[in-house]
Amino acid sequence: MEPERYDDTDRLRVSDREREEVVQLLGQAAAEGRLTLDEYADRVGEAHASLTRGELTRVTRNLPDAPGRAVARPTDAAAERLLAVFGNEVRKGVWAVPERIEARAVFGDCRIELHETELHRRVTTIDADAIFGNVTVVVPEGTDVRLTGSAVFGSKRSKLSGPVVPGGPVIEVRARAIFGDVTIRPPRRRWW
């Protein structure tokens, strides 16, 4: 049997950003059912331990859209990505909200707070994937939120109760919850 061949690019050292891109790809593969949760956990560990591109490429073996493959995943410069794997990811305060946000929680929690910032776009789209985790979007009452998607052994719900302010910005939340929750809620009231 002939040993595996690598070109020089396989020996290049990888950055933390490259490792995180592979972890996001693995999270997507687990969400799509391409990897079991055990395989996902093992491969995430391998990705974080990878030092070279060759090692990182082996982590994505037999997965579509893996780095170095002919079919590349389209990149969206206007998208912000939040990923919580066995942890928490929070975006809050005053910040420049992009046109599109991708939030993925795998055994973790993502929280996107939009109540302290101004939405400059007419429509903001949030792709919220909660797999054994939670994605929470906090918006002011009166915001036009359009929640679509599906929940399997989980939930997708809006806790907003007030009327929608006409002509205001629209937030489209496309939810996919598998043993998890996607929740839209107003900010908590402060009592002091």
Short mmCIF file of C-alpha atoms in Angstrom, two decimals:
data_model
loop_
_atom_site.label_atom_id
_atom_site.label_comp_id
_atom_site.label_asym_id
_atom_site.label_seq_id
_atom_site.Cartn_x
_atom_site.Cartn_y
_atom_site.Cartn_z
CA MET A 1 0.00 0.00 0.00
CA GLU A 2 1.33 3.39 -0.99
CA PRO A 3 1.64 5.99 1.81
CA GLU A 4 -0.55 9.10 1.64
CA ARG A 5 0.99 11.94 -0.32
CA TYR A 6 0.87 15.55 0.76
CA ASP A 7 1.96 18.62 -1.06
CA ASP A 8 3.77 21.46 0.70
CA THR A 9 0.51 23.19 1.64
CA ASP A 10 -0.33 20.22 3.88
CA ARG A 11 2.69 21.14 6.02
CA LEU A 12 1.73 24.79 6.51
CA ARG A 13 0.76 25.73 10.05
CA VAL A 14 -2.89 26.63 10.63
CA SER A 15 -4.32 29.61 12.47
CA ASP A 16 -7.00 29.68 15.17
CA ARG A 17 -9.36 31.16 12.58
CA GLU A 18 -8.85 28.17 10.26
CA ARG A 19 -9.50 25.79 13.16
CA GLU A 20 -12.73 27.63 14.03
CA GLU A 21 -13.90 27.49 10.41
CA VAL A 22 -13.50 23.71 10.50
CA VAL A 23 -15.33 23.52 13.84
CA GLN A 24 -18.21 25.47 12.24
CA LEU A 25 -18.22 23.03 9.31
CA LEU A 26 -18.32 20.10 11.76
CA GLY A 27 -21.20 21.73 13.67
CA GLN A 28 -23.12 22.10 10.42
CA ALA A 29 -22.43 18.46 9.54
CA ALA A 30 -23.71 17.34 12.95
CA ALA A 31 -26.81 19.52 12.59
CA GLU A 32 -27.50 17.92 9.20
CA GLY A 33 -27.10 14.41 10.63
CA ARG A 34 -23.87 13.68 8.73
CA LEU A 35 -21.97 13.10 11.99
CA THR A 36 -23.12 11.51 15.21
CA LEU A 37 -22.60 13.56 18.35
CA ASP A 38 -19.70 11.29 19.39
CA GLU A 39 -18.04 11.73 15.98
CA TYR A 40 -18.63 15.46 16.21
CA ALA A 41 -17.02 15.70 19.66
CA ASP A 42 -14.02 13.61 18.57
CA ARG A 43 -13.46 15.65 15.42
CA VAL A 44 -13.78 18.99 17.22
CA GLY A 45 -11.02 17.80 19.57
CA GLU A 46 -8.89 16.80 16.57
CA ALA A 47 -9.53 20.18 14.91
CA HIS A 48 -8.39 22.12 17.96
CA ALA A 49 -5.29 19.92 18.22
CA SER A 50 -4.37 20.28 14.52
CA LEU A 51 -1.14 22.09 13.78
CA THR A 52 -0.94 21.77 9.99
CA ARG A 53 -3.36 22.04 7.07
CA GLY A 54 -2.88 18.35 6.34
CA GLU A 55 -4.03 17.45 9.87
CA LEU A 56 -6.97 19.84 9.61
CA THR A 57 -8.00 18.42 6.22
CA ARG A 58 -8.12 14.89 7.68
CA VAL A 59 -10.62 16.10 10.31
CA THR A 60 -13.09 16.94 7.54
CA ARG A 61 -12.64 13.67 5.68
CA ASN A 62 -15.78 12.40 3.94
CA LEU A 63 -17.71 15.66 4.50
CA PRO A 64 -18.95 17.94 1.70
CA ASP A 65 -17.69 21.52 1.55
CA ALA A 66 -14.48 20.61 3.37
CA PRO A 67 -11.51 22.96 2.95
CA GLY A 68 -9.46 22.13 -0.12
CA ARG A 69 -12.35 20.43 -1.96
CA ALA A 70 -13.53 21.58 -5.37
CA VAL A 71 -16.95 22.68 -4.14
CA ALA A 72 -16.54 25.69 -1.89
CA ARG A 73 -19.18 27.05 0.45
CA PRO A 74 -20.19 30.56 -0.59
CA THR A 75 -19.04 33.18 1.83
CA ASP A 76 -21.23 36.06 2.88
CA ALA A 77 -19.17 39.07 3.90
CA ALA A 78 -22.26 40.70 5.39
CA ALA A 79 -22.92 37.76 7.74
CA GLU A 80 -21.82 37.48 11.34
CA ARG A 81 -21.39 34.00 12.75
CA LEU A 82 -21.96 33.01 16.35
CA LEU A 83 -21.10 29.47 17.41
CA ALA A 84 -21.60 28.02 20.88
CA VAL A 85 -20.35 24.47 21.30
CA PHE A 86 -20.55 23.28 24.90
CA GLY A 87 -20.47 26.93 25.94
CA ASN A 88 -22.05 30.36 25.53
CA GLU A 89 -21.84 33.02 22.85
CA VAL A 90 -23.40 36.47 23.43
CA ARG A 91 -23.65 39.52 21.18
CA LYS A 92 -24.97 42.56 23.05
CA GLY A 93 -24.66 46.27 23.59
CA VAL A 94 -24.41 48.82 20.80
CA TRP A 95 -23.06 47.12 17.70
CA ALA A 96 -23.30 47.28 13.91
CA VAL A 97 -25.90 44.64 13.09
CA PRO A 98 -25.16 42.97 9.74
CA GLU A 99 -27.75 42.01 7.17
CA ARG A 100 -27.46 38.36 8.16
CA ILE A 101 -26.53 36.53 11.36
CA GLU A 102 -25.83 32.81 11.65
CA ALA A 103 -26.25 31.52 15.20
CA ARG A 104 -25.52 27.90 16.03
CA ALA A 105 -25.80 26.38 19.48
CA VAL A 106 -24.69 22.78 19.87
CA PHE A 107 -24.92 21.80 23.54
CA GLY A 108 -24.59 25.52 24.26
CA ASP A 109 -26.38 28.87 24.30
CA CYS A 110 -26.31 31.76 21.82
CA ARG A 111 -27.93 35.06 22.76
CA ILE A 112 -28.35 37.92 20.30
CA GLU A 113 -29.44 41.19 21.91
CA LEU A 114 -30.81 43.76 19.50
CA HIS A 115 -32.64 46.03 21.96
CA GLU A 116 -29.71 48.38 22.66
CA THR A 117 -28.71 49.00 19.06
CA GLU A 118 -30.28 50.56 15.98
CA LEU A 119 -31.24 48.40 13.03
CA HIS A 120 -30.23 50.33 9.92
CA ARG A 121 -31.44 47.75 7.42
CA ARG A 122 -35.06 47.19 6.49
CA VAL A 123 -34.68 43.39 6.92
CA THR A 124 -32.23 41.49 9.11
CA THR A 125 -32.14 37.72 8.73
CA ILE A 126 -31.10 35.39 11.55
CA ASP A 127 -30.46 31.72 10.83
CA ALA A 128 -30.83 30.08 14.25
CA ASP A 129 -29.83 26.43 14.69
CA ALA A 130 -30.28 24.95 18.17
CA ILE A 131 -29.11 21.36 18.51
CA PHE A 132 -29.32 20.28 22.15
CA GLY A 133 -28.94 23.99 22.91
CA ASN A 134 -30.68 27.37 22.86
CA VAL A 135 -30.70 30.42 20.65
CA THR A 136 -32.36 33.51 22.18
CA VAL A 137 -33.01 36.73 20.27
CA VAL A 138 -33.84 39.79 22.41
CA VAL A 139 -35.74 42.56 20.62
CA PRO A 140 -37.76 45.59 21.79
CA GLU A 141 -41.54 45.19 21.95
CA GLY A 142 -43.15 46.38 18.74
CA THR A 143 -40.47 44.88 16.52
CA ASP A 144 -41.79 43.03 13.47
CA VAL A 145 -40.32 39.54 13.97
CA ARG A 146 -41.18 36.81 11.48
CA LEU A 147 -40.36 33.41 12.97
CA THR A 148 -40.26 30.45 10.59
CA GLY A 149 -38.67 27.03 10.59
CA SER A 150 -39.09 23.80 12.46
CA ALA A 151 -38.63 22.22 15.87
CA VAL A 152 -38.13 18.50 16.49
CA PHE A 153 -38.25 17.55 20.18
CA GLY A 154 -37.72 21.22 20.92
CA SER A 155 -39.50 24.53 20.45
CA LYS A 156 -39.52 27.76 18.49
CA ARG A 157 -41.55 30.54 20.06
CA SER A 158 -42.00 34.25 20.36
CA LYS A 159 -42.69 35.83 23.75
CA LEU A 160 -43.48 39.24 22.21
CA SER A 161 -46.96 40.44 23.06
CA GLY A 162 -47.33 44.05 21.94
CA PRO A 163 -48.48 45.37 18.57
CA VAL A 164 -45.97 45.76 15.73
CA VAL A 165 -44.76 49.31 15.02
CA PRO A 166 -45.66 50.05 11.37
CA GLY A 167 -42.78 50.84 9.02
CA GLY A 168 -40.13 49.60 11.44
CA PRO A 169 -37.34 47.17 10.67
CA VAL A 170 -38.19 43.50 10.11
CA ILE A 171 -36.28 40.63 11.69
CA GLU A 172 -36.66 37.28 9.95
CA VAL A 173 -35.69 34.39 12.19
CA ARG A 174 -35.32 31.07 10.40
CA ALA A 175 -35.25 28.49 13.18
CA ARG A 176 -34.16 24.89 13.25
CA ALA A 177 -34.39 23.32 16.70
CA ILE A 178 -33.49 19.70 17.34
CA PHE A 179 -33.76 18.89 21.04
CA GLY A 180 -33.29 22.61 21.56
CA ASP A 181 -35.10 25.95 21.70
CA VAL A 182 -35.20 29.09 19.57
CA THR A 183 -36.85 31.92 21.52
CA ILE A 184 -37.67 35.53 20.63
CA ARG A 185 -38.28 37.70 23.69
CA PRO A 186 -38.38 41.31 24.87
CA PRO A 187 -35.66 42.61 27.21
CA ARG A 188 -36.14 41.89 30.88
CA ARG A 189 -37.51 44.78 32.91
CA ARG A 190 -35.27 46.26 35.51
CA TRP A 191 -36.90 46.82 38.87
CA TRP A 192 -34.40 49.23 40.42
#
